XYZ file of C-alpha atoms in Angstrom:
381
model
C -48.484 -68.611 -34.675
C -47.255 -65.075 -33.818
C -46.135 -63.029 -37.364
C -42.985 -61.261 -35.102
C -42.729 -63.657 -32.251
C -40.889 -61.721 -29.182
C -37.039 -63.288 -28.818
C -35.291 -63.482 -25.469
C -31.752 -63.090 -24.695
C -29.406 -62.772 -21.800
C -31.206 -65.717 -20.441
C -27.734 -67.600 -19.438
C -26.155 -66.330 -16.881
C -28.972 -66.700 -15.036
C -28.556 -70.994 -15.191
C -25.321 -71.135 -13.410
C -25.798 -68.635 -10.340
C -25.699 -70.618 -6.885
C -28.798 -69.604 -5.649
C -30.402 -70.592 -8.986
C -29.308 -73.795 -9.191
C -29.965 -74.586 -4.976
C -33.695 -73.703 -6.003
C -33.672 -76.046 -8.655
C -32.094 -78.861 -6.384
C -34.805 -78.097 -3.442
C -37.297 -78.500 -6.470
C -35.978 -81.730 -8.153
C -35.473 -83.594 -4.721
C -39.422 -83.168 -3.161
C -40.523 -86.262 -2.567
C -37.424 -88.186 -3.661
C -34.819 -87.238 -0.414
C -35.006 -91.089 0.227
C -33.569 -92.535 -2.502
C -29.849 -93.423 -2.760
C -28.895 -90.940 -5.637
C -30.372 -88.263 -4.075
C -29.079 -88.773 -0.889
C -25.745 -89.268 -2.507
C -25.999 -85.970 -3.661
C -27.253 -84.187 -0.142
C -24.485 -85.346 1.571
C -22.316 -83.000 -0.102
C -24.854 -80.922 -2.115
C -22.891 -77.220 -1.732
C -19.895 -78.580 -3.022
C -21.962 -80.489 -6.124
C -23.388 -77.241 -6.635
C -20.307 -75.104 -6.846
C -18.776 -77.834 -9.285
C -22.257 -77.982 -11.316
C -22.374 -73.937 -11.809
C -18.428 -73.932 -12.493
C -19.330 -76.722 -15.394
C -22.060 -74.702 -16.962
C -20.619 -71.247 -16.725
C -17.646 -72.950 -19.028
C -19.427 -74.728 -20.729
C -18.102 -77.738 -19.897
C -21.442 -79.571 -18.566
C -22.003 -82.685 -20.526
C -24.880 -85.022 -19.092
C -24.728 -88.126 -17.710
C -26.242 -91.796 -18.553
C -29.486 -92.413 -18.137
C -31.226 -95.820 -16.069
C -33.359 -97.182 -18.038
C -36.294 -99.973 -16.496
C -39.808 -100.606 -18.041
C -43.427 -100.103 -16.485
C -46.663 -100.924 -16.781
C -49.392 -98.470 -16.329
C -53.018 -99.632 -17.535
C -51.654 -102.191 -19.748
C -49.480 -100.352 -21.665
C -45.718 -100.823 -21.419
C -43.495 -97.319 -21.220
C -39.794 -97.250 -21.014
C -38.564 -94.827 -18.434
C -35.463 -93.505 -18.333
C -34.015 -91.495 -15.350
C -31.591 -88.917 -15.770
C -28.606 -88.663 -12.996
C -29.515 -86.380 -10.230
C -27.416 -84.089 -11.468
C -29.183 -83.764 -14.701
C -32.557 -83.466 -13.467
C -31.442 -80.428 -11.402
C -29.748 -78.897 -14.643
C -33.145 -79.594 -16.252
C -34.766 -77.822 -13.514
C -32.689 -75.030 -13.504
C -33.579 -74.759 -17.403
C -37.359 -75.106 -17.322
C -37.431 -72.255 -13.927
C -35.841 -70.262 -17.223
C -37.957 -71.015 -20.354
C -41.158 -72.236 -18.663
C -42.327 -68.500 -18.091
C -41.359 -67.554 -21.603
C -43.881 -69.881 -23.117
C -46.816 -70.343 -20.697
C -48.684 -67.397 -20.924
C -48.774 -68.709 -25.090
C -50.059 -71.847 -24.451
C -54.171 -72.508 -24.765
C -56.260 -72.740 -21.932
C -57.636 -75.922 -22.498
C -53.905 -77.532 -22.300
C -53.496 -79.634 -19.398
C -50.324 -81.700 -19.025
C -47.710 -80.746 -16.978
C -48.686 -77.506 -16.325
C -49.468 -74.954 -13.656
C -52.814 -75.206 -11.622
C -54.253 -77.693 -14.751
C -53.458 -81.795 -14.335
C -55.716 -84.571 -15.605
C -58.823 -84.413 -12.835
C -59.196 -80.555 -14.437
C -59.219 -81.949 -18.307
C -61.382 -84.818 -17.095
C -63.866 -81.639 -16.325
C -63.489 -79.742 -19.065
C -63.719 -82.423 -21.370
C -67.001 -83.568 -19.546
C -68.341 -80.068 -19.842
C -67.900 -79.351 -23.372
C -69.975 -82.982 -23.434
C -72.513 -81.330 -22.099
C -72.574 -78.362 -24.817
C -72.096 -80.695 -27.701
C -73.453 -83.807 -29.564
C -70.030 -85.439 -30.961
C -66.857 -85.581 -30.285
C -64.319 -86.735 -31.937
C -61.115 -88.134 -30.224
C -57.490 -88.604 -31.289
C -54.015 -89.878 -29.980
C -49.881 -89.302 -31.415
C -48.591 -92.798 -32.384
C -45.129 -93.536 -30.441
C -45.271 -89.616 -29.598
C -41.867 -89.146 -27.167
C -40.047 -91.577 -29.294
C -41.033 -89.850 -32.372
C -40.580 -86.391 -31.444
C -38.154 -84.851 -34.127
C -35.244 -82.686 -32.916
C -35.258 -80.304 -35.535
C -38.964 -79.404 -35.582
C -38.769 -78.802 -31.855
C -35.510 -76.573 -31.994
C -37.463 -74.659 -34.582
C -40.326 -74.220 -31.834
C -37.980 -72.747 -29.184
C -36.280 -70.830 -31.403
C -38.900 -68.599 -32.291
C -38.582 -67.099 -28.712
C -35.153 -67.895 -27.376
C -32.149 -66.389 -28.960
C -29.727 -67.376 -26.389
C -27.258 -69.205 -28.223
C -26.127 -70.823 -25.128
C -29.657 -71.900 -23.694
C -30.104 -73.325 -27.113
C -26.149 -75.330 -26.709
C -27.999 -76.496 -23.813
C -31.108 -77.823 -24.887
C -29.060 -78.982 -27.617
C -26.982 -81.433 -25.246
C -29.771 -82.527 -23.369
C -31.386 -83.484 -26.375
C -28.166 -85.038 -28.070
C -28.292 -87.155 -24.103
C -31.391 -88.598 -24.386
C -31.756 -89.092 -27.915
C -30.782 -92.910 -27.951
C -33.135 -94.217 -24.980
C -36.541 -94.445 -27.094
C -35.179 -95.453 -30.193
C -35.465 -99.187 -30.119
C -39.390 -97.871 -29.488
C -40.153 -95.828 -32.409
C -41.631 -97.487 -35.814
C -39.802 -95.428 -38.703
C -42.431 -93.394 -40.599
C -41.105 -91.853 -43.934
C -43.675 -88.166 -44.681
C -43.762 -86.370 -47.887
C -40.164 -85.511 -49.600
C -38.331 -87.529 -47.166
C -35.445 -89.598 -48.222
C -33.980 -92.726 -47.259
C -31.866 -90.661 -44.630
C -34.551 -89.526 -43.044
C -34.837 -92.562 -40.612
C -31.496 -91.010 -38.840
C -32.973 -87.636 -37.931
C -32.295 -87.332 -34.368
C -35.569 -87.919 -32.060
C -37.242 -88.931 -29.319
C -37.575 -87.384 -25.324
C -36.719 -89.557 -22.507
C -40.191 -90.170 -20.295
C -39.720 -89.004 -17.121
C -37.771 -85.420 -17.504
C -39.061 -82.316 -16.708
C -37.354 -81.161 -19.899
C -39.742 -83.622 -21.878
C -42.745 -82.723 -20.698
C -42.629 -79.062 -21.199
C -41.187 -79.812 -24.213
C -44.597 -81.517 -25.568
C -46.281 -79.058 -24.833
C -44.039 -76.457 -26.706
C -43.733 -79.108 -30.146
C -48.267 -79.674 -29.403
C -48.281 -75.806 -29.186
C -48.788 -75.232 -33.526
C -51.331 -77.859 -33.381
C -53.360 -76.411 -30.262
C -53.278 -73.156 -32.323
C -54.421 -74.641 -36.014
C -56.777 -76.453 -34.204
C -58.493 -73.544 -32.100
C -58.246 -70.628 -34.596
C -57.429 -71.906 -38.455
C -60.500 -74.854 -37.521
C -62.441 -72.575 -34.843
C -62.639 -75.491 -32.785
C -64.540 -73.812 -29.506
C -64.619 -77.274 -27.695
C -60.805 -78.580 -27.749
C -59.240 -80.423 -25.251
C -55.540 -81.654 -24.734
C -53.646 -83.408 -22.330
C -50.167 -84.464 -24.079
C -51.007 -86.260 -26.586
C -54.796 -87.101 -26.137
C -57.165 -84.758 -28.294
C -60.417 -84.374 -27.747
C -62.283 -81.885 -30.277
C -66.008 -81.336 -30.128
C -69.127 -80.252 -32.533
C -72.409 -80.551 -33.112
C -72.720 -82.398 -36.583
C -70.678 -84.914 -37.941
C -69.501 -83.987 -41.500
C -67.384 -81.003 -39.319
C -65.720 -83.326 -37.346
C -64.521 -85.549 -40.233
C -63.118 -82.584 -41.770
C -61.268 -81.321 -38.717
C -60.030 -85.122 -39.032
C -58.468 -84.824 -42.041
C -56.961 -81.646 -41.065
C -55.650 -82.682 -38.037
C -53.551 -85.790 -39.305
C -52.062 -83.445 -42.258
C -51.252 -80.490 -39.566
C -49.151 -83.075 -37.574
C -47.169 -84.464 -40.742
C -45.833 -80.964 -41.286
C -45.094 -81.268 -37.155
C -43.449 -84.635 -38.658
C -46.052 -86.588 -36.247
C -48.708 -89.709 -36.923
C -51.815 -89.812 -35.474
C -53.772 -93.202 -34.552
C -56.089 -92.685 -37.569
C -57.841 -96.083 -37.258
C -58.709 -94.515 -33.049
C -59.295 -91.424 -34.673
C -63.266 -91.906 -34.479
C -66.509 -89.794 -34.417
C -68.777 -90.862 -31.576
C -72.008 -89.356 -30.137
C -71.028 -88.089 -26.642
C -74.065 -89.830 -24.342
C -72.145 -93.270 -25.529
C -69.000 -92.553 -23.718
C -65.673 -91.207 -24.267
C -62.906 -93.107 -23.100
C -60.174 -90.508 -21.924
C -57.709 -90.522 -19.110
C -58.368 -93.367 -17.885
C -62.476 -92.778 -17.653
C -65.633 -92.902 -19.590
C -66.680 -88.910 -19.997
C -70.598 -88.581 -20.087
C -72.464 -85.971 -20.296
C -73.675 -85.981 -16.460
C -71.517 -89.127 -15.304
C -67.835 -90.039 -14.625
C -67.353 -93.922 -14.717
C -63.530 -95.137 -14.162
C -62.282 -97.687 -16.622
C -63.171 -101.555 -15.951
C -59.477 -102.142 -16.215
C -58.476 -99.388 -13.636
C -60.741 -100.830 -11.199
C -59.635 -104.674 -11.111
C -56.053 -102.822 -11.044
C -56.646 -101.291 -7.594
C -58.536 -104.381 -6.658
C -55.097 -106.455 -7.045
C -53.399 -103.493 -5.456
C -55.600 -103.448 -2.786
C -55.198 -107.538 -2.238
C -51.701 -107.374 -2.033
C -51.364 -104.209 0.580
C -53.826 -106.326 3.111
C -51.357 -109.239 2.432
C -48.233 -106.870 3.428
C -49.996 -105.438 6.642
C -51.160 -108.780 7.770
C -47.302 -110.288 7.314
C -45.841 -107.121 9.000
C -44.183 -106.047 6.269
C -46.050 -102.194 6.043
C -48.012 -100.220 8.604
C -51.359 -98.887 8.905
C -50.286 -95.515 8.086
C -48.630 -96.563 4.688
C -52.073 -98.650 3.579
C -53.720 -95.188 4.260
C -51.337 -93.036 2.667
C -51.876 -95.221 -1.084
C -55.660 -95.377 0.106
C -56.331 -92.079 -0.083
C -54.598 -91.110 -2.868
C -56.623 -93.763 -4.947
C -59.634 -92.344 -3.278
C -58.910 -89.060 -4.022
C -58.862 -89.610 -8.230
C -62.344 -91.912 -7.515
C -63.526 -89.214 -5.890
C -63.617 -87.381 -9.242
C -66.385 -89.330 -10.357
C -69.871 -91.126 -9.591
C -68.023 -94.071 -7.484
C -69.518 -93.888 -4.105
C -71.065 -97.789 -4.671
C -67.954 -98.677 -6.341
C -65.484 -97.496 -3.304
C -67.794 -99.019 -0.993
C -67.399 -102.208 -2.630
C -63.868 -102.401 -2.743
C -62.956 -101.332 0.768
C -65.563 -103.513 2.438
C -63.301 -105.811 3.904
C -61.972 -104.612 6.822
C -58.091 -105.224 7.093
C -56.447 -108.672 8.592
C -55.178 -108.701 12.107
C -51.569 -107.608 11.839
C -49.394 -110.810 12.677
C -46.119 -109.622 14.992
C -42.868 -110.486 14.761
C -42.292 -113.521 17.803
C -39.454 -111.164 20.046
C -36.418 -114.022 20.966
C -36.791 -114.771 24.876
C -33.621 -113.280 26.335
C -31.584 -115.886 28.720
C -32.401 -115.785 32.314
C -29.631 -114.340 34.515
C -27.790 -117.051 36.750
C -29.091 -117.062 39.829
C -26.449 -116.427 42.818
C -25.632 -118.514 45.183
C -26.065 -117.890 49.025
C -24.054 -117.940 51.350
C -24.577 -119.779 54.748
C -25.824 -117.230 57.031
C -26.683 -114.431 54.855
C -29.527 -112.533 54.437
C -33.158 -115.112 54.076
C -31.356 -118.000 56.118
């Protein structure tokens, strides 16, 4: 942590101004133009606009209720909640703000949600310091958005933001999606706490930009105790999946031990029972892969998953229901991720069959014309 962290102020003004906030709208709607919120809000978007700056330069803004539905991703079952279109520009708008403020201070080896990083680079990084090392010892946050504490994480922004009203706003945002994870979080009681402490407000809605960045920024004390009060050289992180490498054993098992009390003060629980030291040529299960030194091997369970996938998109073409240009576009985008990897056997296996013959929609024979009548002596007779 910085002795005299650098503050910013000022920062405000900036939020509200039209061409701002039409940047942050042209940002939050890629990819998404389709769907009926977000066309809702194009049809009229300068006049949304105008009314959205007028609210935040008052300080009026208050934001809106969040849609909540459930997913499944690798067998694990995360609550989403969506933000109104609105919002998710206003949180746009924000991060454009902050972002710069605290990237150049994150770690290198950070990869979440950030700028020219993502999960195929950790998958990389954590396969090269495999190479380079003979353990490695991996660890996880239990329940992390739905336990992240308010209070620690105003802290954490504070240090560098002394805008009082960027902080208002970061303060209703958080207030907004406080209740959405709470029916998902398993109270945990640390040193000192009382039996109040299970009201502290917590928890970030999955699925904002807000929340993501936010991780990082709460993770940020952590990345730092772990690379220079530990002098952990080999450290990955994406979110909340650690990775830490060494060469002996008894090192690792002490960084453990470090690491779980570190996150208490951060008012977090890691999976201690996961929390295990492994020699790297046995595997190390991590994004959704087994790391080896020289090999990439995708999860069993990731496989049989586009396998079903796969089933069901040659049952859609053949009924008609998608085109050929749709089964390519989800093709290749699974290809591209098993492309990261030693999967050439593997892809050939699962694309072998060649898709069904598309059956078309029968087109309802149109009535003949009557015929007319001729007269007696016209043209034929």
């Amino acid at each position: 942590m910085e002795p005299m962290p650098t503050t910013y102020r000022h920062l405000y003004a900036q939020i509200y101004r039209f061409e701002h906030l039409l940047a942050a709208y042209r940002r939050a709607r890629r990819g998404k133009r389709s769907r009926p919120d977000v066309a809702a809000f194009e049809f009229r978007y300068e006049d949304d606009l105008l009314r959205l700056s007028e609210e935040l330069r008052d300080g009026t803004y208050q934001p809106g209720t969040y849609r909540r539905f459930t997913v499944t991703e690798n067998g694990k079952r995360r609550v989403i909640s969506a933000a109104p279109f609105r919002d998710r520009v206003v949180h746009h708008a924000l991060c454009a703000i902050i972002e710069p403020i605290f990237e150049p201070r994150f770690i290198f080896d950070s990869y979440a949600s950030r700028p020219g990083k993502g999960s195929h680079a950790a998958l990389h990084r954590a396969q090269h310091f495999a190479r380079g090392h003979r353990y490695a010892l991996q660890m996880d946050v239990r329940e992390f958005f739905p336990s992240v504490d308010h209070s620690i994480l105003r802290g954490i922004l504070a240090r560098h933001i002394a805008d009082p009203r960027i902080l208002d706003l970061i303060n209703r945002i958080l207030a907004g999606g406080a209740p959405e994870l709470r029916d998902t979080y398993t109270p945990v009681y640390f040193p000192g706490d009382d039996l109040f402490a299970i009201n502290r407000p917590r928890g970030l809605p999955i699925g904002n930009q807000t929340s993501q960045f936010w991780a990082n920024c709460l993770l940020h004390p952590l990345d730092m105790f772990i690379k220079q009060k530990l002098g952990c050289h080999g450290y990955v992180r994406y979110c909340d999946d650690l990775l830490l490498f060494a060469n002996d054993t008894p090192t690792l098992h002490r960084w453990r031990a470090a690491c779980i009390t570190f996150a208490a003060s951060l008012r977090l629980t890691l999976h201690e029972g996961r929390a295990q030291v492994v020699p790297v040529e046995t595997g190390l299960p991590f994004l959704g892969w087994h790391v080896y030194p020289y090999r990439l091997r995708l999860k069993r369970r990731n496989v049989l998953a586009f396998a079903r996938r796969y089933r069901r998109m040659r049952a859609r073409y053949a009924a008609g229901r998608c085109t050929l240009d749709e089964i390519k576009t989800r093709i290749q985008g699974w290809l591209g991720h098993a492309r990261q990897g030693h999967t050439l056997a593997l892809r050939r296996s699962l694309l072998r069959k060649l898709l069904p013959k598309q059956r078309r929609a029968v087109q309802p024979r149109l009535p003949l014309p009557p015929q007319r009548k001729r007269e007696p002596g016209g043209e034929g007779q």
